[in-house]
Coordinates of C-alpha atoms and ligand atoms in Angstrom, one line a residue:
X1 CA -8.3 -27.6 45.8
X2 CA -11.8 -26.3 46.0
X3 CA -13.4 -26.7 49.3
X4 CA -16.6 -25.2 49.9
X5 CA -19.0 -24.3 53.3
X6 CA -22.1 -24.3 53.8
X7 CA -22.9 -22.5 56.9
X8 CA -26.5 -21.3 58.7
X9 CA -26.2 -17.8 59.1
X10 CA -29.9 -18.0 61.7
X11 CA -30.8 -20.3 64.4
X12 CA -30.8 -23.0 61.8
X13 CA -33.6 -24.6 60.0
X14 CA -32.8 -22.0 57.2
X15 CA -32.8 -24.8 53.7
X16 CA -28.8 -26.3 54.6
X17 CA -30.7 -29.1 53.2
X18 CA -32.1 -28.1 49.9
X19 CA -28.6 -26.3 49.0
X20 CA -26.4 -28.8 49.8
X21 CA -28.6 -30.8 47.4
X22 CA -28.4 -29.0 44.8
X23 CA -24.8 -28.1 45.5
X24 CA -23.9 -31.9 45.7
X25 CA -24.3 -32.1 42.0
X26 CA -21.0 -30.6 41.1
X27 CA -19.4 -32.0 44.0
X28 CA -17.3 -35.5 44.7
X29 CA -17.7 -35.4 48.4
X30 CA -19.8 -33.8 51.2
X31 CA -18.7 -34.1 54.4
X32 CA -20.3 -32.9 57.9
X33 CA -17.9 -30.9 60.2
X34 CA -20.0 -31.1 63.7
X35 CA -23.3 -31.6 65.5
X36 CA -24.9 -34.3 65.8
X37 CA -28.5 -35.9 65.4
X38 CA -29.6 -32.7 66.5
X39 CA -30.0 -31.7 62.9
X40 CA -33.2 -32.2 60.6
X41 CA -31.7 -31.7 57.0
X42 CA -34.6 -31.7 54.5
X43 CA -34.2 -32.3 50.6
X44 CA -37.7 -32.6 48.0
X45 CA -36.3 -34.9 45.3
X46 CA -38.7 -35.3 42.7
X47 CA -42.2 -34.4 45.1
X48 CA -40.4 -37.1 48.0
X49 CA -39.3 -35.8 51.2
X50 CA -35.8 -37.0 52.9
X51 CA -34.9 -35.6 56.1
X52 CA -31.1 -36.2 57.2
X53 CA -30.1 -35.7 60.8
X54 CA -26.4 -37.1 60.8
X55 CA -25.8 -38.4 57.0
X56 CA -24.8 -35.8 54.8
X57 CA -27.3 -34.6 52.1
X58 CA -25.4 -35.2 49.6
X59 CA -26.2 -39.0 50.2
X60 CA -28.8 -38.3 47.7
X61 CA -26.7 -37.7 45.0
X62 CA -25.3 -41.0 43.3
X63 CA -21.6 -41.6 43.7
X64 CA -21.1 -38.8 45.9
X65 CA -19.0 -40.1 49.0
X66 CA -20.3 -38.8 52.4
X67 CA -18.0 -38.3 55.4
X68 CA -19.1 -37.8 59.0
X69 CA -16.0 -36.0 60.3
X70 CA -14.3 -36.0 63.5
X71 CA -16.1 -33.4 64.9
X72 CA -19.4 -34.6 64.6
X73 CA -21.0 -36.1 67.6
X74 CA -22.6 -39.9 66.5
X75 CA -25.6 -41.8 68.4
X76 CA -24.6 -45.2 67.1
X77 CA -28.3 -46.1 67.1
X78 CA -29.4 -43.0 65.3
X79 CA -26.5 -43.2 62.5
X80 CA -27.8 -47.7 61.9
X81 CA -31.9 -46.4 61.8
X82 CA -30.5 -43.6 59.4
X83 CA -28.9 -45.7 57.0
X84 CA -31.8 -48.0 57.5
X85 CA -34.5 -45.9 56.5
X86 CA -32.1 -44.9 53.5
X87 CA -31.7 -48.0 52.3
X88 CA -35.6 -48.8 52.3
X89 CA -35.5 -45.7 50.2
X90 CA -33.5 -47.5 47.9
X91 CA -30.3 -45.2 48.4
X92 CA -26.8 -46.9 48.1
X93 CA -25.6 -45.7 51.6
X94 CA -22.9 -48.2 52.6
X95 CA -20.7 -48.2 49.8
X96 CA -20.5 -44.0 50.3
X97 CA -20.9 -43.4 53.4
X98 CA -17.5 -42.8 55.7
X99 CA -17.2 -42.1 59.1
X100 CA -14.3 -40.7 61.4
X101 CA -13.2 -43.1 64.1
X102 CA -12.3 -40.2 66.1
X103 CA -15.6 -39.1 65.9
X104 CA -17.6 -39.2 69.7
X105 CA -20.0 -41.6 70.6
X106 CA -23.4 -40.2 71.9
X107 CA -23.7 -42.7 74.8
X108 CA -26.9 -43.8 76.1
X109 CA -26.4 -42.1 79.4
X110 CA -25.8 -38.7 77.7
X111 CA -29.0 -38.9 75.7
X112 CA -30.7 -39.5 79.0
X113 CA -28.9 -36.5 81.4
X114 CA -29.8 -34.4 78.8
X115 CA -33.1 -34.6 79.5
X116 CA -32.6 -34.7 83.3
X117 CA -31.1 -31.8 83.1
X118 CA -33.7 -29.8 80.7
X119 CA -35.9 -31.1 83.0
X120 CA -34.4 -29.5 86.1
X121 CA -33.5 -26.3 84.6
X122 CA -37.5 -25.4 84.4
X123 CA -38.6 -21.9 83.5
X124 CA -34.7 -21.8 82.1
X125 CA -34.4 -24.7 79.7
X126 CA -32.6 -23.9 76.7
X127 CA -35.3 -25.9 74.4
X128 CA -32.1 -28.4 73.7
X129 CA -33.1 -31.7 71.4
X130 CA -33.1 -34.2 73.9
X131 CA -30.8 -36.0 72.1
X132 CA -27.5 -35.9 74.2
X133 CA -25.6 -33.4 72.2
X134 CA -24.6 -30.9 75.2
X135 CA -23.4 -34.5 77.8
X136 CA -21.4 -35.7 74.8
X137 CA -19.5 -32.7 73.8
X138 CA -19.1 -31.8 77.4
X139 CA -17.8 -35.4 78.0
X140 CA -15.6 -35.0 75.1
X141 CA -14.0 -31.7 76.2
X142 CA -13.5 -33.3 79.6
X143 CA -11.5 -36.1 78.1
X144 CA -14.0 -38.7 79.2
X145 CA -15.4 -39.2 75.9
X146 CA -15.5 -42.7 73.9
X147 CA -14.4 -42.8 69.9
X148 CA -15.8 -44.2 67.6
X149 CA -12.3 -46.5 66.8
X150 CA -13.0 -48.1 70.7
X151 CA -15.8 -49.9 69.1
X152 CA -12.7 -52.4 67.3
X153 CA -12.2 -54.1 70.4
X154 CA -15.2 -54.8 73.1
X155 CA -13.2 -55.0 76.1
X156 CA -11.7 -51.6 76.0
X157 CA -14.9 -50.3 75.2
X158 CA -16.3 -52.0 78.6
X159 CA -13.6 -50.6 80.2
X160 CA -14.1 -46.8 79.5
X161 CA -17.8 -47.6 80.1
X162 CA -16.8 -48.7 83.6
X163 CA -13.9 -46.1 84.1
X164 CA -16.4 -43.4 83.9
X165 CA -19.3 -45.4 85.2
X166 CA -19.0 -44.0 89.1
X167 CA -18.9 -40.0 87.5
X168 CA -22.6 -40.9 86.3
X169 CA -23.7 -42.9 88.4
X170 CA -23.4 -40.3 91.4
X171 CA -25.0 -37.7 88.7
X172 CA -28.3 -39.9 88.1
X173 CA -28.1 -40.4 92.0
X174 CA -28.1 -36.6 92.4
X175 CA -31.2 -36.4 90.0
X176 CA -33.0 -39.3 91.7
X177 CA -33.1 -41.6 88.8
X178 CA -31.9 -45.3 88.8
X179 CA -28.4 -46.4 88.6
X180 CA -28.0 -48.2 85.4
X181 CA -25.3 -51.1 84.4
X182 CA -22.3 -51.0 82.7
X183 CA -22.9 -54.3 80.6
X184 CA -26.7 -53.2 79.8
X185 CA -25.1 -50.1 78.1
X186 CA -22.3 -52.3 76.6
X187 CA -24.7 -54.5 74.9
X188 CA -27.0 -51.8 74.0
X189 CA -24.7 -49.9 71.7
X190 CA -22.9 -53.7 70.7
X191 CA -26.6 -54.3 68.7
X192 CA -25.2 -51.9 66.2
X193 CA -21.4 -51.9 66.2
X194 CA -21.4 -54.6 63.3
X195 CA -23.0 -52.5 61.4
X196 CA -20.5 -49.1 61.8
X197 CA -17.7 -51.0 62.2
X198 CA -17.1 -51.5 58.3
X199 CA -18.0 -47.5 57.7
X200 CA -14.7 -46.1 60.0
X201 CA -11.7 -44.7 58.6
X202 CA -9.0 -42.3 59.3
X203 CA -11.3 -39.2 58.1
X204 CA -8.0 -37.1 58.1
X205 CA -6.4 -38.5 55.5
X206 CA -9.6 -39.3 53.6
X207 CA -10.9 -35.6 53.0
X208 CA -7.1 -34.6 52.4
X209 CA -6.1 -37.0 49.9
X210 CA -9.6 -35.8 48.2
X211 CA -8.9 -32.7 48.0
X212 CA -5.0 -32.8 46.8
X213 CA -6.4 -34.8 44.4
X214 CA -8.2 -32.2 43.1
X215 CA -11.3 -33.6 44.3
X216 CA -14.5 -30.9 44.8
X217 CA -15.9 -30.7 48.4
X218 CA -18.5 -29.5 50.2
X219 CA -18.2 -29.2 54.3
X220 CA -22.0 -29.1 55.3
X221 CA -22.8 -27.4 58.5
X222 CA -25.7 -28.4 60.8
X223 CA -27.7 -25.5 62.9
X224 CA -26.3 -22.3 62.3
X225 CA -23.8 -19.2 63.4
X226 CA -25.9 -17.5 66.4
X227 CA -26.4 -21.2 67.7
X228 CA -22.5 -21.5 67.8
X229 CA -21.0 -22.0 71.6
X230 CA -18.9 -19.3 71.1
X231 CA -20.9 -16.8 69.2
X232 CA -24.1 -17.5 69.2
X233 CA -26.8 -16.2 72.1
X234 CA -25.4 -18.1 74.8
X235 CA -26.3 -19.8 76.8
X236 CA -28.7 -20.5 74.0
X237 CA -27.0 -22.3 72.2
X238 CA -25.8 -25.7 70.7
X239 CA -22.6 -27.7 72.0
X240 CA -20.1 -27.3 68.8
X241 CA -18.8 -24.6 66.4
X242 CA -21.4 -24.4 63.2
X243 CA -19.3 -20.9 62.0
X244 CA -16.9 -21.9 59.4
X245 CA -14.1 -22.1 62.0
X246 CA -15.4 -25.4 63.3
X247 CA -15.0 -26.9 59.5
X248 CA -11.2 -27.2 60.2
X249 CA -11.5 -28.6 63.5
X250 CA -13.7 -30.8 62.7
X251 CA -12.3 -32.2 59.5
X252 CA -9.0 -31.9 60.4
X253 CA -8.0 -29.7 57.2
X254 CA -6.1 -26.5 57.2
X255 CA -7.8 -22.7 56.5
X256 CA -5.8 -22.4 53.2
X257 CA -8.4 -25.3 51.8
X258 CA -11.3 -23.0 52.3
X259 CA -12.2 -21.2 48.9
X260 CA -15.9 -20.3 49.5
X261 CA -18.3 -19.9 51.9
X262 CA -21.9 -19.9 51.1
X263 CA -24.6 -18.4 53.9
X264 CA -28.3 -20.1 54.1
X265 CA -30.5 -17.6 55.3
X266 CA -34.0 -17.4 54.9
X267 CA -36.2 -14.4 53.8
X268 CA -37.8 -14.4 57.2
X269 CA -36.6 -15.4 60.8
X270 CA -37.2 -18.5 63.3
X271 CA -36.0 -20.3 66.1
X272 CA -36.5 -23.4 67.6
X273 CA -36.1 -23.5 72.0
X274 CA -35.6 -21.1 73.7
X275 CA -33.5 -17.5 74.0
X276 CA -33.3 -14.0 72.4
X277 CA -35.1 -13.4 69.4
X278 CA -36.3 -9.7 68.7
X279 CA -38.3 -9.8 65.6
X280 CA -40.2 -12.7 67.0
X281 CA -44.1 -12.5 66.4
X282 CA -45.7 -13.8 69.1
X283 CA -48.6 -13.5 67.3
X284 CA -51.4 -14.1 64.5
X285 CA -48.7 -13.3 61.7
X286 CA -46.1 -15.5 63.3
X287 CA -48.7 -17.7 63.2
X288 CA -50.0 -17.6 59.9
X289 CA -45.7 -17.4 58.5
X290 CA -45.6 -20.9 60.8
X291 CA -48.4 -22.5 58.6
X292 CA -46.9 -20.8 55.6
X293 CA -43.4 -22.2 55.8
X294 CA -44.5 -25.3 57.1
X295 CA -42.2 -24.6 60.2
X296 CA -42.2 -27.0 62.6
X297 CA -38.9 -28.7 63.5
X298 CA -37.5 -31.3 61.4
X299 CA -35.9 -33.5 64.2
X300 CA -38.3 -32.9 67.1
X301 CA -41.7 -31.7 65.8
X302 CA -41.8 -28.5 68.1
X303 CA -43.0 -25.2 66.6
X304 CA -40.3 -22.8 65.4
X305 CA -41.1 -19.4 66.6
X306 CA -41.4 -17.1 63.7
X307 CA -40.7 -13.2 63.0
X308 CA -39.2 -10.7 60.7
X309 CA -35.9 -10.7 58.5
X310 CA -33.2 -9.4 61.2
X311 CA -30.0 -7.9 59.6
X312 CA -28.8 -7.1 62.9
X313 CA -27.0 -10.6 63.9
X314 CA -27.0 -11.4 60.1
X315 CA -24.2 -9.1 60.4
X316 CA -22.8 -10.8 62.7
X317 CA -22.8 -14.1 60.9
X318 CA -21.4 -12.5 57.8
X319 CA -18.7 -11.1 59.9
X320 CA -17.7 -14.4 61.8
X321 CA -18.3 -16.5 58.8
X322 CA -16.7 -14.4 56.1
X323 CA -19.5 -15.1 53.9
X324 CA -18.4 -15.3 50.0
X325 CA -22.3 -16.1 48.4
X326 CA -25.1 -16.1 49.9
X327 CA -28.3 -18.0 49.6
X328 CA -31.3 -16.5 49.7
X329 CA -34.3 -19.0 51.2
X330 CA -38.4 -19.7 51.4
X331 CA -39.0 -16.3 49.8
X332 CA -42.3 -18.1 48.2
X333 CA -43.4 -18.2 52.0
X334 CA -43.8 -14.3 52.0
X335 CA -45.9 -14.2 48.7
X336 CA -49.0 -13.4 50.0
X337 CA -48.1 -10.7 52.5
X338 CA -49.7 -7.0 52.0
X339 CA -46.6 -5.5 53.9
X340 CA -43.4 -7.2 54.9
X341 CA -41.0 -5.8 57.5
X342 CA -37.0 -6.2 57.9
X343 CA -35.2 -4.7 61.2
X344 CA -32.6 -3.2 60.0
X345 CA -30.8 -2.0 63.7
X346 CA -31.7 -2.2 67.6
X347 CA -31.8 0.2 69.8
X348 CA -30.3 -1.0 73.1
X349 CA -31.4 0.8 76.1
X350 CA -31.1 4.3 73.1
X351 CA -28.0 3.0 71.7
X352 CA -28.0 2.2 67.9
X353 CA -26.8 -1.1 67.5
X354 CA -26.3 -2.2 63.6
X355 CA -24.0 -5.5 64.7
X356 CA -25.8 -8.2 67.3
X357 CA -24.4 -7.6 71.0
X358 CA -22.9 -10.1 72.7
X359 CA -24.5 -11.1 76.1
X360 CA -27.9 -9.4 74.7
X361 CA -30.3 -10.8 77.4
X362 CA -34.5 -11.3 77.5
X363 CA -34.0 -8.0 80.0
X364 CA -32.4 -5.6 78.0
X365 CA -34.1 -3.0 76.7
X366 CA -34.5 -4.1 73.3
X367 CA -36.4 -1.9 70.3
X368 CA -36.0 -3.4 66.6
X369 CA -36.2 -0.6 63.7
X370 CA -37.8 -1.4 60.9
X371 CA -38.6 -0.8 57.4
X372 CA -41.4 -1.4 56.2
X373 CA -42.0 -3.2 52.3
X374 CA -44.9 -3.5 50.1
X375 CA -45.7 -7.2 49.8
X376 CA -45.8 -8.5 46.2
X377 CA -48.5 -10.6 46.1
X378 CA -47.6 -12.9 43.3
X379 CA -46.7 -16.9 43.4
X380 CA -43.3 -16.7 43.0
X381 CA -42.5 -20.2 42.9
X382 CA -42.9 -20.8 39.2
X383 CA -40.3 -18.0 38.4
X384 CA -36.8 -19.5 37.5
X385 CA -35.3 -15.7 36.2
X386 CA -34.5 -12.8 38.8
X387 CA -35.6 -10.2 35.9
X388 CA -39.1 -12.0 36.1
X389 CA -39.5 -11.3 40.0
X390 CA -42.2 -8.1 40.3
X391 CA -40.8 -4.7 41.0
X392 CA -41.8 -5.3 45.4
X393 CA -39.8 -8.7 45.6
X394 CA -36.8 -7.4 43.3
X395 CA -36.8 -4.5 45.8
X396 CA -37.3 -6.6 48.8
X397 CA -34.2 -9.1 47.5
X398 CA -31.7 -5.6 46.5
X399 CA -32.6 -4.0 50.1
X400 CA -31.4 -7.1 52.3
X401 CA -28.4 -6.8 50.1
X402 CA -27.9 -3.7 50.7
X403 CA -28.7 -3.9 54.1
X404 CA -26.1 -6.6 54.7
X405 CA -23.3 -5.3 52.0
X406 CA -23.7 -8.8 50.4
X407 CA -24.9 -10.6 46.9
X408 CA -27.3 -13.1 47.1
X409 CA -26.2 -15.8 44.9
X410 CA -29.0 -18.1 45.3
X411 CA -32.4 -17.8 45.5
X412 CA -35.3 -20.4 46.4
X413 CA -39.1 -20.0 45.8
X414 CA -40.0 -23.4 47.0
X415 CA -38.7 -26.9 48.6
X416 CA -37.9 -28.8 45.5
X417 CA -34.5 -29.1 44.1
X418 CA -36.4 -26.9 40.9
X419 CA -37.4 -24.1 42.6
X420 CA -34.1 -22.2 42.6
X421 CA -33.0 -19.1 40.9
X422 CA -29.1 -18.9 40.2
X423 CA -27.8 -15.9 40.4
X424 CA -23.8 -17.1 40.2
X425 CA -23.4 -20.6 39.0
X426 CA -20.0 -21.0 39.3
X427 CA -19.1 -22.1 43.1
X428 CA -16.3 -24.4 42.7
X429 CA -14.4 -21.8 40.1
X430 CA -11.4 -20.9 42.4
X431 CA -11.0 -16.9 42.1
Ligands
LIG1 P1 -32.1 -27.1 57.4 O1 -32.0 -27.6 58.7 O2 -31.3 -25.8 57.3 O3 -31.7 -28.0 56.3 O4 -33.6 -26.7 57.1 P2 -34.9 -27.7 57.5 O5 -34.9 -28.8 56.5 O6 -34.9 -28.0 58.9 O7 -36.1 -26.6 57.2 C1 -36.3 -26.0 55.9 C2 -37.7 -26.4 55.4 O8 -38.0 -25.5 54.4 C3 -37.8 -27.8 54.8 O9 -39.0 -28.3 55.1 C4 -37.5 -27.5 53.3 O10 -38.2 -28.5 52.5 C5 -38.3 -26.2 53.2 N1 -37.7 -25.3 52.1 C6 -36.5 -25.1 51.7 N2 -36.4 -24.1 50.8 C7 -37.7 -23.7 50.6 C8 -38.2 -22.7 49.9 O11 -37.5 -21.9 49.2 N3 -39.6 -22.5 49.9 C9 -40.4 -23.3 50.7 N4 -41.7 -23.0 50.8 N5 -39.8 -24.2 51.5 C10 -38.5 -24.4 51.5
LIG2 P1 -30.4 -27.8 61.7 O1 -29.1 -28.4 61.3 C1 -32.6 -25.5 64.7 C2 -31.3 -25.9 68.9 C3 -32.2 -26.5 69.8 C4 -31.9 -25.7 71.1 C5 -30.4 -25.5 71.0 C6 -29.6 -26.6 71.7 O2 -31.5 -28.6 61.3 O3 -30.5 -26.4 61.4 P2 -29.0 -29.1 71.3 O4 -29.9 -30.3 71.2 O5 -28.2 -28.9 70.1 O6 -28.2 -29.1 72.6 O7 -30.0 -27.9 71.4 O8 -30.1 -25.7 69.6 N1 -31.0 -26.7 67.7 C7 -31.4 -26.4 66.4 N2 -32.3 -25.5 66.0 N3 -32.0 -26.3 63.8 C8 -31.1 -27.2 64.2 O9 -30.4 -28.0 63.3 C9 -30.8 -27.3 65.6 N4 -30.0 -28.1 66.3 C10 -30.1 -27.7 67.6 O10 -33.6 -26.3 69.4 O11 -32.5 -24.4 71.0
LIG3 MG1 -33.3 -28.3 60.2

């Protein structure tokens, strides 16, 4: 009963996408275990780009079924334009595509408080998407949260809108914007309920009849371990539980059907928003790694801060996530570097630190160590064969492994599905 994760072991953005792809292959069914439309998911199929936010990637693959699971967090209008654009695409999405009814509903009104309250935070904004994530968890948690199975039967769903109406009303008072109407909000998110209506099922038994059935899964996670609420660098942070633990939460299947868990990581570091991030190059070189890696943000357009390769909370994601193969991505990106630097520990105000401290704030005294590589100056993105790497990125790949006690199964020298050098094949073997 082979399930898999896929897991970001970064601040996200590190190729989820272009694995899952070309994990998908050997797999019956992907499924998506939290977040929301907060994610930007890119796969290159064949030179044409596809970016997923809430579908998962493994849409792209014919007759693969695609679950959004329970704990995922759906904009009605976002999941419709989705499967729109999809379609125009010429993907089959409808027949495939399955989603939880006890999923939560990204309201209108959280989209919209999310932004009040970035606004009002100022100087101290966490950088969030804009997109409501935050509201609707928080909403959800506070058990005044609206499912996805509501949308069967319009007056309950009025209802709850109404119920809860006052709470945010006196909110958007508080924040000086305009009271809006419960039936304005009804009808807004009634444009698309035909439309999801036919896609929602009882994702439970779905995904566990799949896999007694022997069927091969993949649970895809969206943004990555040190985003996660409870071990990421909070308050910097997204709303739900990317680490592996959130995959049985948010699927509603037991730890036993875990077998692997693959880590995306990517030869470099970024982060999108705001918060902690000590090999950041505020500079030049981040720069010129920004135009490189072609890294601006998926789902918003912002600029991802860029820096070196930090094992320090890699080890910390290998440590929550109990990482079983690791993928190795956008080495390509470093190609043309004369010197390339990974940090291997910190120094917190003179103490060694070799695992990422918790509560590690913008005022600590913070000095990254590093060790410094010889770039190796070759295209690498024609090689398919570790053995034909040069001697400066064959060390480069061994140190991080060393580094981080870990084998890198995978590794990617560019964005298409092609560009990918197998170390391990053999995910879904149970061992
Ligand atoms: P995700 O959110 O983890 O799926 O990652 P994103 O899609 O937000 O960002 C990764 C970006 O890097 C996308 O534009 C991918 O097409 C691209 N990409 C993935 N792997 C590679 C690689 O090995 N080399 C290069 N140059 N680009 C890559
Ligand atoms: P994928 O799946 C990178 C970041 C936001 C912000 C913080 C909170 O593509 O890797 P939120 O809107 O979730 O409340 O924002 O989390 N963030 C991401 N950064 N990749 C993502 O997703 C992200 N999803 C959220 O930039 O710092
Ligand atoms: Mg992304």
């Amino acid at each position: 009963m082979p399930l898999v994760v896929i897991v970001g072991c970064q601040w996200g953005d590190e190729g989820k996408g272009k694995v899952i792809d070309f994990l998908s292959h050997d797999a019956d069914m992907v499924a998506r275990y939290q977040g929301g439309n907060n994610a930007g998911h890119t796969v290159i199929v064949e030179g044409r780009k596809i970016i997923l936010h809430l579908i998962p990637s493994g849409i792209l693959h014919e007759g693969r079924r695609c679950l959004i699971g329970n704990g995922v967090v759906v904009d009605p209008h976002a999941l419709v334009e989705e499967i729109k654009k999809l379609e125009t695409a010429g993907v089959d999405v409808r027949s495939r595509l399955l989603v939880s009814e006890t999923a939560h509903l990204i309201m209108p009104y959280h989209r919209k408080l999310d932004q009040m309250m970035e606004a009002r935070r100022g100087a101290n904004k966490i950088g969030t998407t804009g997109r409501g994530i935050g509201c609707a968890y928080a909403d959800k948690v506070a058990r005044h949260g609206i499912r996805m199975l509501t949308l069967r039967d319009k007056d309950k769903f009025a209802k709850k809108v109404k119920d809860f109406s006052p709470f945010y009303q006196h909110l958007f008072q508080s924040y000086g914007e305009d009271p809006w109407s419960v039936d304005d909000v009804v009808e807004e998110v009634w444009q698309v309920r035909d439309d999801i209506l036919p896609l929602l099922v009882d994702s439970v038994t779905v995904i566990n009849d799949e896999l007694n059935g022997g069927g091969k899964v993949l649970a895809e996670g969206a943004q990555g371990v040190l985003l996660d609420v409870d071990f990421g660098t909070y308050p910097f942070v997204t709303s739900s539980s990317p680490s592996p633990g959130g995959v049985c939460t948010g699927l509603g299947i037991s730890p036993r059907q875990v077998s692997k868990v693959v880590g995306v990581m990517k030869a470099y570091s970024t982060r999108v928003g705001a918060g902690p991030f000590v090999t950041e190059l505020d500079n030049a070189l981040g720069a010129q790694i920004r135009e490189w890696g072609g890294e601006y943000g998926s789902t918003t357009g912002r600029s991802r801060r860029c820096g070196w390769f930090d094992c320090v909370p890699l080890r910390r994601s290998l440590q929550i996530g109990g990482i079983t193969n690791l993928a190795l991505m956008k080495l390509d990106v470093l190609d043309n570097l004369d010197e390339i630097k990974v940090c291997t520990h910190y120094l917190v105000d003179g103490k060694r630190e070799d695992l990422l401290p918790f509560g590690l704030d913008d005022a600590d005294d913070v000095q990254p160590i590093y060790v410094n590589f010889p770039g190796w100056k070759t295209n690498l993105s024609k090689m398919r064969n570790f053995d034909d790497f040069p001697k400066e990125a064959k060390d480069y790949v061994l140190a991080l492994e060393g580094y981080l006690n870990a084998h890198i199964d995978f590794i990617s020298v560019g964005p298409d599905r092609k560009e990918t050098i197998f170390r391990n094949g053999e995910l879904f073997k149970k061992d």
